[in-house]
Amino acid sequence: SADHTTLVAAVKAAGLVETLSGAGPFTVFAPTNAAFDALPDGTVDTLLELGMKDDLTRVLTCHVVAADAMSEMISGMIADDGGMHEVETVGGCVLKARASGDMITLEDERGRTATVTIADVKQSNGVIHVVDSVLLPAEKAAGAVAMETPAEAEQMATADTPDTMATAETPDAMAQDGTADADGNPIVGGAPMFANKTIVENAVNSADHTTLVAAVKAAELVETLSGPGPFTVFAPVNAAFDALPAGTVETLLKPENKDMLTKILTAHVVSGKMSADDLKAKARAGKDGFYHFAAVSGDSLSAKVTGSGGLFIFDEKGNAYEVTTADVNQSNGVIHVVEGVLLPR
């Protein structure tokens, strides 16, 4: 994700790639680039130095919980605990989770607050919640001292205060796909996508979409998606299907489950052609910051734009998945590659 290049660099520098590629499950509160930029000048550069690995690790693991905690679960625990639930992180930090309207906030051990701006970005080994501030540990290692704002430093002087997320290089929620081919379309799954071919004709050539193609065939939607349309298709990659509970795909591909499979697949299809710019413009114009629209299945989808222009699609269950490759033009519409399966109600 263009919003998380600093976080990815930090995960690499701390040597946490293998950890966050493990089985987990993990919940990661992922600060945006803007969150790191808001730290005092020089802080990030200092933490990325070789000698600061321990301090950097302490900061990063303050954002990781050894559990798969969706926002609904966190909100439930907040309610059960009377409005504040303590969350212990892998790094030993204790975060105070609270509900603020429809949003979840996290207070770190220094009293700094981060808001979850995008929730429930599902991964094969957990979930990511995007946050707008870096959460800091209470202890003051050399690198952590540099993270104080002037106001915090003055307060400290006058008062007593107390690792698959896929890989860190390309986590499921941070994946980026190829460059443009001669047709002007992005490369998808290692294959060129041709604007004069149909959705099905192009999809069968993508190594990243073999499960989707098998599902389309099993649901007997090949003829429909080869028709004139136009259609907008949000196309989950193989890893998205792999992240579903064990046995789900095999069960859905059985003939007796054709209706359910069709319902799921058509929850990814919209009548009409909508570019990423169309979706972003409508989301920005939305009163609640979202663009709400209907899939062919009858389910509601919602689009939201991040501060740096990233595009996320929310399904009926509130799960958010990033559009990792946009505007793959087809003769009968457009494909946007997404990193999760959109589930119907």
CSV table of C-alpha atoms in Angstrom, one decimal:
chain,number,residue,atom,x,y,z
A,1,SER,CA,0.0,0.0,0.0
A,2,ALA,CA,1.3,3.5,-0.8
A,3,ASP,CA,0.1,4.5,2.7
A,4,HIS,CA,2.4,2.1,4.5
A,5,THR,CA,5.9,2.3,2.8
A,6,THR,CA,7.4,3.6,6.1
A,7,LEU,CA,5.9,0.7,8.1
A,8,VAL,CA,7.2,-1.8,5.5
A,9,ALA,CA,10.7,-0.3,5.7
A,10,ALA,CA,10.6,-0.5,9.5
A,11,VAL,CA,9.4,-4.1,9.6
A,12,LYS,CA,12.3,-5.0,7.3
A,13,ALA,CA,14.9,-3.1,9.4
A,14,ALA,CA,13.6,-4.7,12.6
A,15,GLY,CA,13.9,-8.2,11.0
A,16,LEU,CA,10.2,-8.9,11.6
A,17,VAL,CA,9.4,-10.1,8.1
A,18,GLU,CA,9.6,-13.8,9.0
A,19,THR,CA,7.6,-13.3,12.2
A,20,LEU,CA,4.8,-11.5,10.5
A,21,SER,CA,4.8,-14.1,7.7
A,22,GLY,CA,4.2,-16.9,10.3
A,23,ALA,CA,1.0,-18.7,11.0
A,24,GLY,CA,-0.1,-16.2,13.7
A,25,PRO,CA,-2.8,-15.2,14.0
A,26,PHE,CA,-1.9,-11.6,14.5
A,27,THR,CA,-3.8,-8.3,14.8
A,28,VAL,CA,-1.7,-5.5,13.5
A,29,PHE,CA,-2.6,-1.8,14.1
A,30,ALA,CA,-0.8,-0.3,11.0
A,31,PRO,CA,0.3,3.3,11.2
A,32,THR,CA,0.2,5.2,7.9
A,33,ASN,CA,3.1,7.1,6.4
A,34,ALA,CA,1.5,10.3,7.7
A,35,ALA,CA,1.5,8.9,11.2
A,36,PHE,CA,5.2,8.3,11.1
A,37,ASP,CA,5.7,11.8,9.5
A,38,ALA,CA,4.0,13.3,12.5
A,39,LEU,CA,6.8,12.1,14.8
A,40,PRO,CA,9.5,14.6,15.6
A,41,ASP,CA,12.0,15.3,12.8
A,42,GLY,CA,14.6,12.7,12.5
A,43,THR,CA,12.8,10.0,14.6
A,44,VAL,CA,12.2,7.6,11.8
A,45,ASP,CA,15.6,8.0,10.3
A,46,THR,CA,17.2,7.3,13.7
A,47,LEU,CA,15.1,4.2,14.4
A,48,LEU,CA,16.0,2.7,11.0
A,49,GLU,CA,19.7,2.8,11.8
A,50,LEU,CA,21.3,-0.5,12.4
A,51,GLY,CA,22.1,0.2,16.1
A,52,MET,CA,18.5,1.0,16.9
A,53,LYS,CA,17.0,-2.4,16.0
A,54,ASP,CA,15.9,-3.2,19.6
A,55,ASP,CA,14.2,0.1,20.0
A,56,LEU,CA,12.5,-0.2,16.6
A,57,THR,CA,11.3,-3.7,17.4
A,58,ARG,CA,9.8,-2.5,20.7
A,59,VAL,CA,7.9,0.3,18.9
A,60,LEU,CA,6.6,-2.0,16.1
A,61,THR,CA,5.6,-4.9,18.4
A,62,CYS,CA,3.5,-2.3,20.4
A,63,HIS,CA,1.2,-2.5,17.4
A,64,VAL,CA,0.9,-6.3,17.2
A,65,VAL,CA,-1.5,-8.5,19.2
A,66,ALA,CA,-1.2,-12.3,19.2
A,67,ALA,CA,-4.9,-12.9,18.2
A,68,ASP,CA,-7.2,-12.4,15.3
A,69,ALA,CA,-9.3,-9.5,16.6
A,70,MET,CA,-11.9,-8.1,14.2
A,71,SER,CA,-13.3,-4.7,15.0
A,72,GLU,CA,-16.7,-6.2,16.1
A,73,MET,CA,-14.9,-8.4,18.6
A,74,ILE,CA,-12.9,-5.4,20.0
A,75,SER,CA,-16.1,-3.3,20.2
A,76,GLY,CA,-17.8,-6.1,22.1
A,77,MET,CA,-14.9,-6.3,24.6
A,78,ILE,CA,-15.0,-2.6,25.1
A,79,ALA,CA,-18.7,-2.7,25.8
A,80,ASP,CA,-18.3,-5.7,28.2
A,81,ASP,CA,-15.6,-3.9,30.1
A,82,GLY,CA,-17.7,-0.7,30.6
A,83,GLY,CA,-16.3,1.4,27.9
A,84,MET,CA,-12.5,0.6,28.0
A,85,HIS,CA,-10.8,-2.7,27.2
A,86,GLU,CA,-7.1,-3.2,27.9
A,87,VAL,CA,-5.2,-4.8,25.0
A,88,GLU,CA,-1.8,-6.4,25.6
A,89,THR,CA,0.5,-6.4,22.7
A,90,VAL,CA,3.3,-8.7,21.7
A,91,GLY,CA,5.8,-6.1,22.7
A,92,GLY,CA,4.4,-5.9,26.2
A,93,CYS,CA,2.6,-2.6,25.7
A,94,VAL,CA,-0.9,-2.2,27.2
A,95,LEU,CA,-3.3,-0.3,25.0
A,96,LYS,CA,-6.6,1.2,26.1
A,97,ALA,CA,-9.3,0.5,23.5
A,98,ARG,CA,-12.4,2.7,23.6
A,99,ALA,CA,-15.3,3.4,21.3
A,100,SER,CA,-15.8,6.9,19.9
A,101,GLY,CA,-19.0,6.8,18.0
A,102,ASP,CA,-18.5,4.2,15.2
A,103,MET,CA,-14.8,4.4,15.5
A,104,ILE,CA,-12.3,2.6,17.8
A,105,THR,CA,-9.5,4.5,19.5
A,106,LEU,CA,-6.4,3.2,21.1
A,107,GLU,CA,-4.5,5.0,23.9
A,108,ASP,CA,-0.8,4.0,24.3
A,109,GLU,CA,1.2,4.1,27.6
A,110,ARG,CA,2.1,7.7,27.0
A,111,GLY,CA,-1.5,8.8,26.7
A,112,ARG,CA,-1.3,9.3,22.9
A,113,THR,CA,-4.4,8.3,21.0
A,114,ALA,CA,-4.7,6.6,17.6
A,115,THR,CA,-7.9,6.1,15.7
A,116,VAL,CA,-8.7,3.1,13.6
A,117,THR,CA,-9.5,4.7,10.2
A,118,ILE,CA,-9.9,1.5,8.2
A,119,ALA,CA,-10.8,-1.7,10.1
A,120,ASP,CA,-10.9,-5.4,9.3
A,121,VAL,CA,-8.4,-5.8,6.4
A,122,LYS,CA,-8.3,-9.6,6.5
A,123,GLN,CA,-5.1,-11.5,6.0
A,124,SER,CA,-4.3,-15.2,5.7
A,125,ASN,CA,-2.8,-15.0,9.2
A,126,GLY,CA,-4.8,-12.4,10.9
A,127,VAL,CA,-6.2,-8.9,10.4
A,128,ILE,CA,-4.9,-5.4,9.9
A,129,HIS,CA,-6.5,-2.2,11.3
A,130,VAL,CA,-5.1,1.0,9.8
A,131,VAL,CA,-4.4,3.7,12.4
A,132,ASP,CA,-3.6,7.4,12.2
A,133,SER,CA,-0.9,7.6,14.9
A,134,VAL,CA,2.2,5.7,16.0
A,135,LEU,CA,1.6,3.9,19.3
A,136,LEU,CA,4.6,4.3,21.7
A,137,PRO,CA,5.8,2.1,24.5
A,138,ALA,CA,6.2,3.6,28.0
A,139,GLU,CA,9.8,2.7,28.6
A,140,LYS,CA,12.3,5.2,27.4
A,141,ALA,CA,15.0,3.6,25.3
A,142,ALA,CA,17.4,5.8,23.4
A,143,GLY,CA,15.3,5.8,20.3
A,144,ALA,CA,12.0,6.3,22.2
A,145,VAL,CA,13.3,9.5,23.8
A,146,ALA,CA,13.6,11.1,20.4
A,147,MET,CA,9.9,10.5,19.8
A,148,GLU,CA,8.7,12.9,22.3
A,149,THR,CA,7.1,16.1,21.1
A,150,PRO,CA,8.3,19.3,22.7
A,151,ALA,CA,5.2,19.3,24.9
A,152,GLU,CA,5.8,15.8,26.0
A,153,ALA,CA,9.4,16.5,26.8
A,154,GLU,CA,8.4,19.5,28.9
A,155,GLN,CA,5.8,17.4,30.7
A,156,MET,CA,8.4,14.6,31.4
A,157,ALA,CA,10.8,17.2,32.9
A,158,THR,CA,8.2,18.6,35.3
A,159,ALA,CA,6.2,15.5,36.3
A,160,ASP,CA,6.6,11.8,37.2
A,161,THR,CA,5.2,9.6,34.4
A,162,PRO,CA,5.5,6.3,34.0
A,163,ASP,CA,5.8,-11.5,12.3
A,164,THR,CA,1.4,-14.9,7.1
A,165,MET,CA,0.9,-11.2,7.2
A,166,ALA,CA,2.1,-12.6,3.8
A,167,THR,CA,5.6,-11.0,4.0
A,168,ALA,CA,6.4,-7.6,5.3
A,169,GLU,CA,7.6,-6.7,1.9
A,170,THR,CA,4.3,-7.5,0.3
A,171,PRO,CA,1.7,-8.3,2.9
A,172,ASP,CA,-1.7,-9.3,1.7
A,173,ALA,CA,-3.1,-5.8,2.5
A,174,MET,CA,-0.1,-4.1,1.1
A,175,ALA,CA,0.4,-5.9,-2.2
A,176,GLN,CA,1.1,-4.0,-5.4
A,177,ASP,CA,0.8,-5.5,-8.9
A,178,GLY,CA,2.7,-5.1,-12.1
A,179,THR,CA,3.5,-2.5,-14.7
A,180,ALA,CA,1.5,-1.5,-17.8
A,181,ASP,CA,1.7,-3.6,-20.9
A,182,ALA,CA,1.7,-2.3,-24.5
A,183,ASP,CA,-2.1,-2.0,-24.3
A,184,GLY,CA,-1.9,0.4,-21.4
A,185,ASN,CA,-3.4,-2.2,-19.1
A,186,PRO,CA,-1.6,-3.4,-15.9
A,187,ILE,CA,0.1,-6.8,-16.0
A,188,VAL,CA,-2.0,-9.2,-13.8
A,189,GLY,CA,-0.8,-12.5,-12.5
A,190,GLY,CA,2.2,-12.3,-14.8
A,191,ALA,CA,0.1,-12.0,-17.9
A,192,PRO,CA,-0.8,-9.1,-20.2
A,193,MET,CA,-4.4,-8.0,-20.1
A,194,PHE,CA,-5.9,-7.0,-23.5
A,195,ALA,CA,-8.6,-4.3,-23.6
A,196,ASN,CA,-10.1,-5.9,-26.7
A,197,LYS,CA,-10.8,-9.2,-24.9
A,198,THR,CA,-13.6,-10.0,-22.4
A,199,ILE,CA,-13.3,-10.4,-18.7
A,200,VAL,CA,-13.2,-14.2,-18.9
A,201,GLU,CA,-10.7,-14.3,-21.8
A,202,ASN,CA,-8.3,-12.2,-19.8
A,203,ALA,CA,-8.9,-13.7,-16.4
A,204,VAL,CA,-8.0,-17.3,-17.6
A,205,ASN,CA,-4.4,-16.0,-18.3
A,206,SER,CA,-3.8,-14.6,-14.8
A,207,ALA,CA,-1.8,-17.0,-12.5
A,208,ASP,CA,-3.2,-15.1,-9.6
A,209,HIS,CA,-6.8,-15.9,-10.4
A,210,THR,CA,-7.0,-19.6,-11.1
A,211,THR,CA,-9.4,-20.1,-8.1
A,212,LEU,CA,-11.7,-17.3,-9.3
A,213,VAL,CA,-11.8,-18.8,-12.8
A,214,ALA,CA,-12.5,-22.3,-11.5
A,215,ALA,CA,-15.3,-20.8,-9.4
A,216,VAL,CA,-16.8,-18.8,-12.3
A,217,LYS,CA,-16.8,-22.1,-14.4
A,218,ALA,CA,-18.4,-24.1,-11.5
A,219,ALA,CA,-21.1,-21.4,-11.1
A,220,GLU,CA,-21.7,-21.4,-14.9
A,221,LEU,CA,-21.1,-17.7,-15.1
A,222,VAL,CA,-18.7,-17.8,-18.1
A,223,GLU,CA,-21.3,-16.9,-20.6
A,224,THR,CA,-22.7,-14.1,-18.5
A,225,LEU,CA,-19.2,-12.5,-17.9
A,226,SER,CA,-18.4,-13.0,-21.6
A,227,GLY,CA,-21.5,-11.0,-22.6
A,228,PRO,CA,-21.6,-7.3,-23.6
A,229,GLY,CA,-22.0,-6.0,-20.1
A,230,PRO,CA,-20.5,-3.6,-19.3
A,231,PHE,CA,-19.5,-5.0,-15.9
A,232,THR,CA,-17.2,-3.9,-13.1
A,233,VAL,CA,-15.6,-6.9,-11.4
A,234,PHE,CA,-13.7,-6.9,-8.2
A,235,ALA,CA,-11.4,-9.9,-8.7
A,236,PRO,CA,-10.0,-11.7,-5.6
A,237,VAL,CA,-6.6,-13.2,-5.9
A,238,ASN,CA,-5.9,-16.9,-5.1
A,239,ALA,CA,-4.5,-15.9,-1.7
A,240,ALA,CA,-7.8,-14.3,-0.9
A,241,PHE,CA,-9.6,-17.6,-1.4
A,242,ASP,CA,-6.8,-19.4,0.5
A,243,ALA,CA,-7.5,-17.2,3.5
A,244,LEU,CA,-11.0,-18.5,3.8
A,245,PRO,CA,-11.6,-21.2,6.4
A,246,ALA,CA,-10.1,-24.6,5.5
A,247,GLY,CA,-12.3,-26.5,3.1
A,248,THR,CA,-14.5,-23.5,2.1
A,249,VAL,CA,-13.5,-23.3,-1.5
A,250,GLU,CA,-13.7,-27.1,-2.1
A,251,THR,CA,-17.2,-27.1,-0.5
A,252,LEU,CA,-18.4,-24.1,-2.7
A,253,LEU,CA,-17.2,-25.8,-5.9
A,254,LYS,CA,-19.5,-28.8,-5.3
A,255,PRO,CA,-22.5,-28.9,-7.7
A,256,GLU,CA,-25.0,-28.9,-4.8
A,257,ASN,CA,-23.6,-25.5,-3.6
A,258,LYS,CA,-23.9,-23.7,-7.0
A,259,ASP,CA,-26.4,-21.2,-5.7
A,260,MET,CA,-24.3,-20.1,-2.8
A,261,LEU,CA,-21.2,-19.9,-5.0
A,262,THR,CA,-23.1,-17.8,-7.5
A,263,LYS,CA,-24.3,-15.5,-4.7
A,264,ILE,CA,-20.7,-15.0,-3.5
A,265,LEU,CA,-19.3,-14.4,-7.0
A,266,THR,CA,-22.0,-12.0,-8.0
A,267,ALA,CA,-21.3,-10.0,-4.9
A,268,HIS,CA,-18.1,-9.0,-6.7
A,269,VAL,CA,-19.9,-7.9,-9.9
A,270,VAL,CA,-21.5,-4.5,-10.6
A,271,SER,CA,-23.5,-3.5,-13.6
A,272,GLY,CA,-21.8,-0.7,-15.5
A,273,LYS,CA,-18.2,0.3,-15.9
A,274,MET,CA,-16.7,2.2,-12.9
A,275,SER,CA,-13.1,3.2,-13.0
A,276,ALA,CA,-11.0,3.7,-9.8
A,277,ASP,CA,-11.3,7.5,-10.3
A,278,ASP,CA,-15.1,7.2,-10.5
A,279,LEU,CA,-15.2,5.3,-7.3
A,280,LYS,CA,-12.8,7.6,-5.5
A,281,ALA,CA,-14.7,10.7,-6.6
A,282,LYS,CA,-18.0,9.4,-5.4
A,283,ALA,CA,-16.5,8.2,-2.1
A,284,ARG,CA,-15.0,11.7,-1.5
A,285,ALA,CA,-18.3,13.3,-2.3
A,286,GLY,CA,-20.2,11.0,0.0
A,287,LYS,CA,-21.6,12.5,3.2
A,288,ASP,CA,-20.0,9.8,5.3
A,289,GLY,CA,-16.8,9.5,3.3
A,290,PHE,CA,-18.1,6.4,1.5
A,291,TYR,CA,-19.7,5.6,-1.9
A,292,HIS,CA,-22.4,3.0,-1.4
A,293,PHE,CA,-23.4,0.9,-4.4
A,294,ALA,CA,-25.2,-2.4,-5.2
A,295,ALA,CA,-23.6,-5.6,-6.6
A,296,VAL,CA,-25.4,-7.8,-9.0
A,297,SER,CA,-26.1,-10.1,-6.1
A,298,GLY,CA,-28.2,-7.4,-4.4
A,299,ASP,CA,-25.6,-6.9,-1.7
A,300,SER,CA,-24.3,-3.4,-0.8
A,301,LEU,CA,-20.6,-2.6,-1.4
A,302,SER,CA,-18.9,0.6,-0.2
A,303,ALA,CA,-15.8,2.4,-1.5
A,304,LYS,CA,-13.5,4.5,0.7
A,305,VAL,CA,-10.4,6.5,-0.2
A,306,THR,CA,-7.4,6.7,2.1
A,307,GLY,CA,-5.4,9.9,2.6
A,308,SER,CA,-2.8,9.0,0.0
A,309,GLY,CA,-5.4,7.9,-2.5
A,310,GLY,CA,-5.6,4.1,-1.8
A,311,LEU,CA,-9.0,2.5,-2.6
A,312,PHE,CA,-10.7,0.1,-0.3
A,313,ILE,CA,-13.9,-1.9,-0.9
A,314,PHE,CA,-16.1,-2.9,2.0
A,315,ASP,CA,-18.5,-5.8,1.9
A,316,GLU,CA,-21.8,-6.4,3.6
A,317,LYS,CA,-20.1,-7.7,6.7
A,318,GLY,CA,-17.9,-4.6,7.0
A,319,ASN,CA,-14.7,-6.3,5.8
A,320,ALA,CA,-12.4,-4.0,3.9
A,321,TYR,CA,-10.1,-5.0,1.1
A,322,GLU,CA,-7.7,-2.9,-0.9
A,323,VAL,CA,-7.8,-2.6,-4.6
A,324,THR,CA,-4.3,-3.6,-5.4
A,325,THR,CA,-4.5,-3.3,-9.2
A,326,ALA,CA,-7.0,-0.9,-10.6
A,327,ASP,CA,-8.5,-0.2,-14.1
A,328,VAL,CA,-7.7,-3.4,-16.0
A,329,ASN,CA,-9.9,-2.5,-18.9
A,330,GLN,CA,-11.8,-5.2,-20.8
A,331,SER,CA,-13.9,-5.1,-23.9
A,332,ASN,CA,-17.0,-5.6,-21.7
A,333,GLY,CA,-16.0,-3.6,-18.6
A,334,VAL,CA,-13.2,-3.3,-16.1
A,335,ILE,CA,-11.5,-5.5,-13.5
A,336,HIS,CA,-10.1,-4.2,-10.2
A,337,VAL,CA,-8.0,-6.8,-8.4
A,338,VAL,CA,-8.8,-7.0,-4.7
A,339,GLU,CA,-6.9,-8.9,-1.9
A,340,GLY,CA,-9.9,-10.3,-0.2
A,341,VAL,CA,-13.2,-12.2,-0.9
A,342,LEU,CA,-16.2,-9.9,-0.6
A,343,LEU,CA,-18.9,-11.8,1.4
A,344,PRO,CA,-22.6,-11.4,0.9
A,345,ARG,CA,-25.0,-10.9,3.8
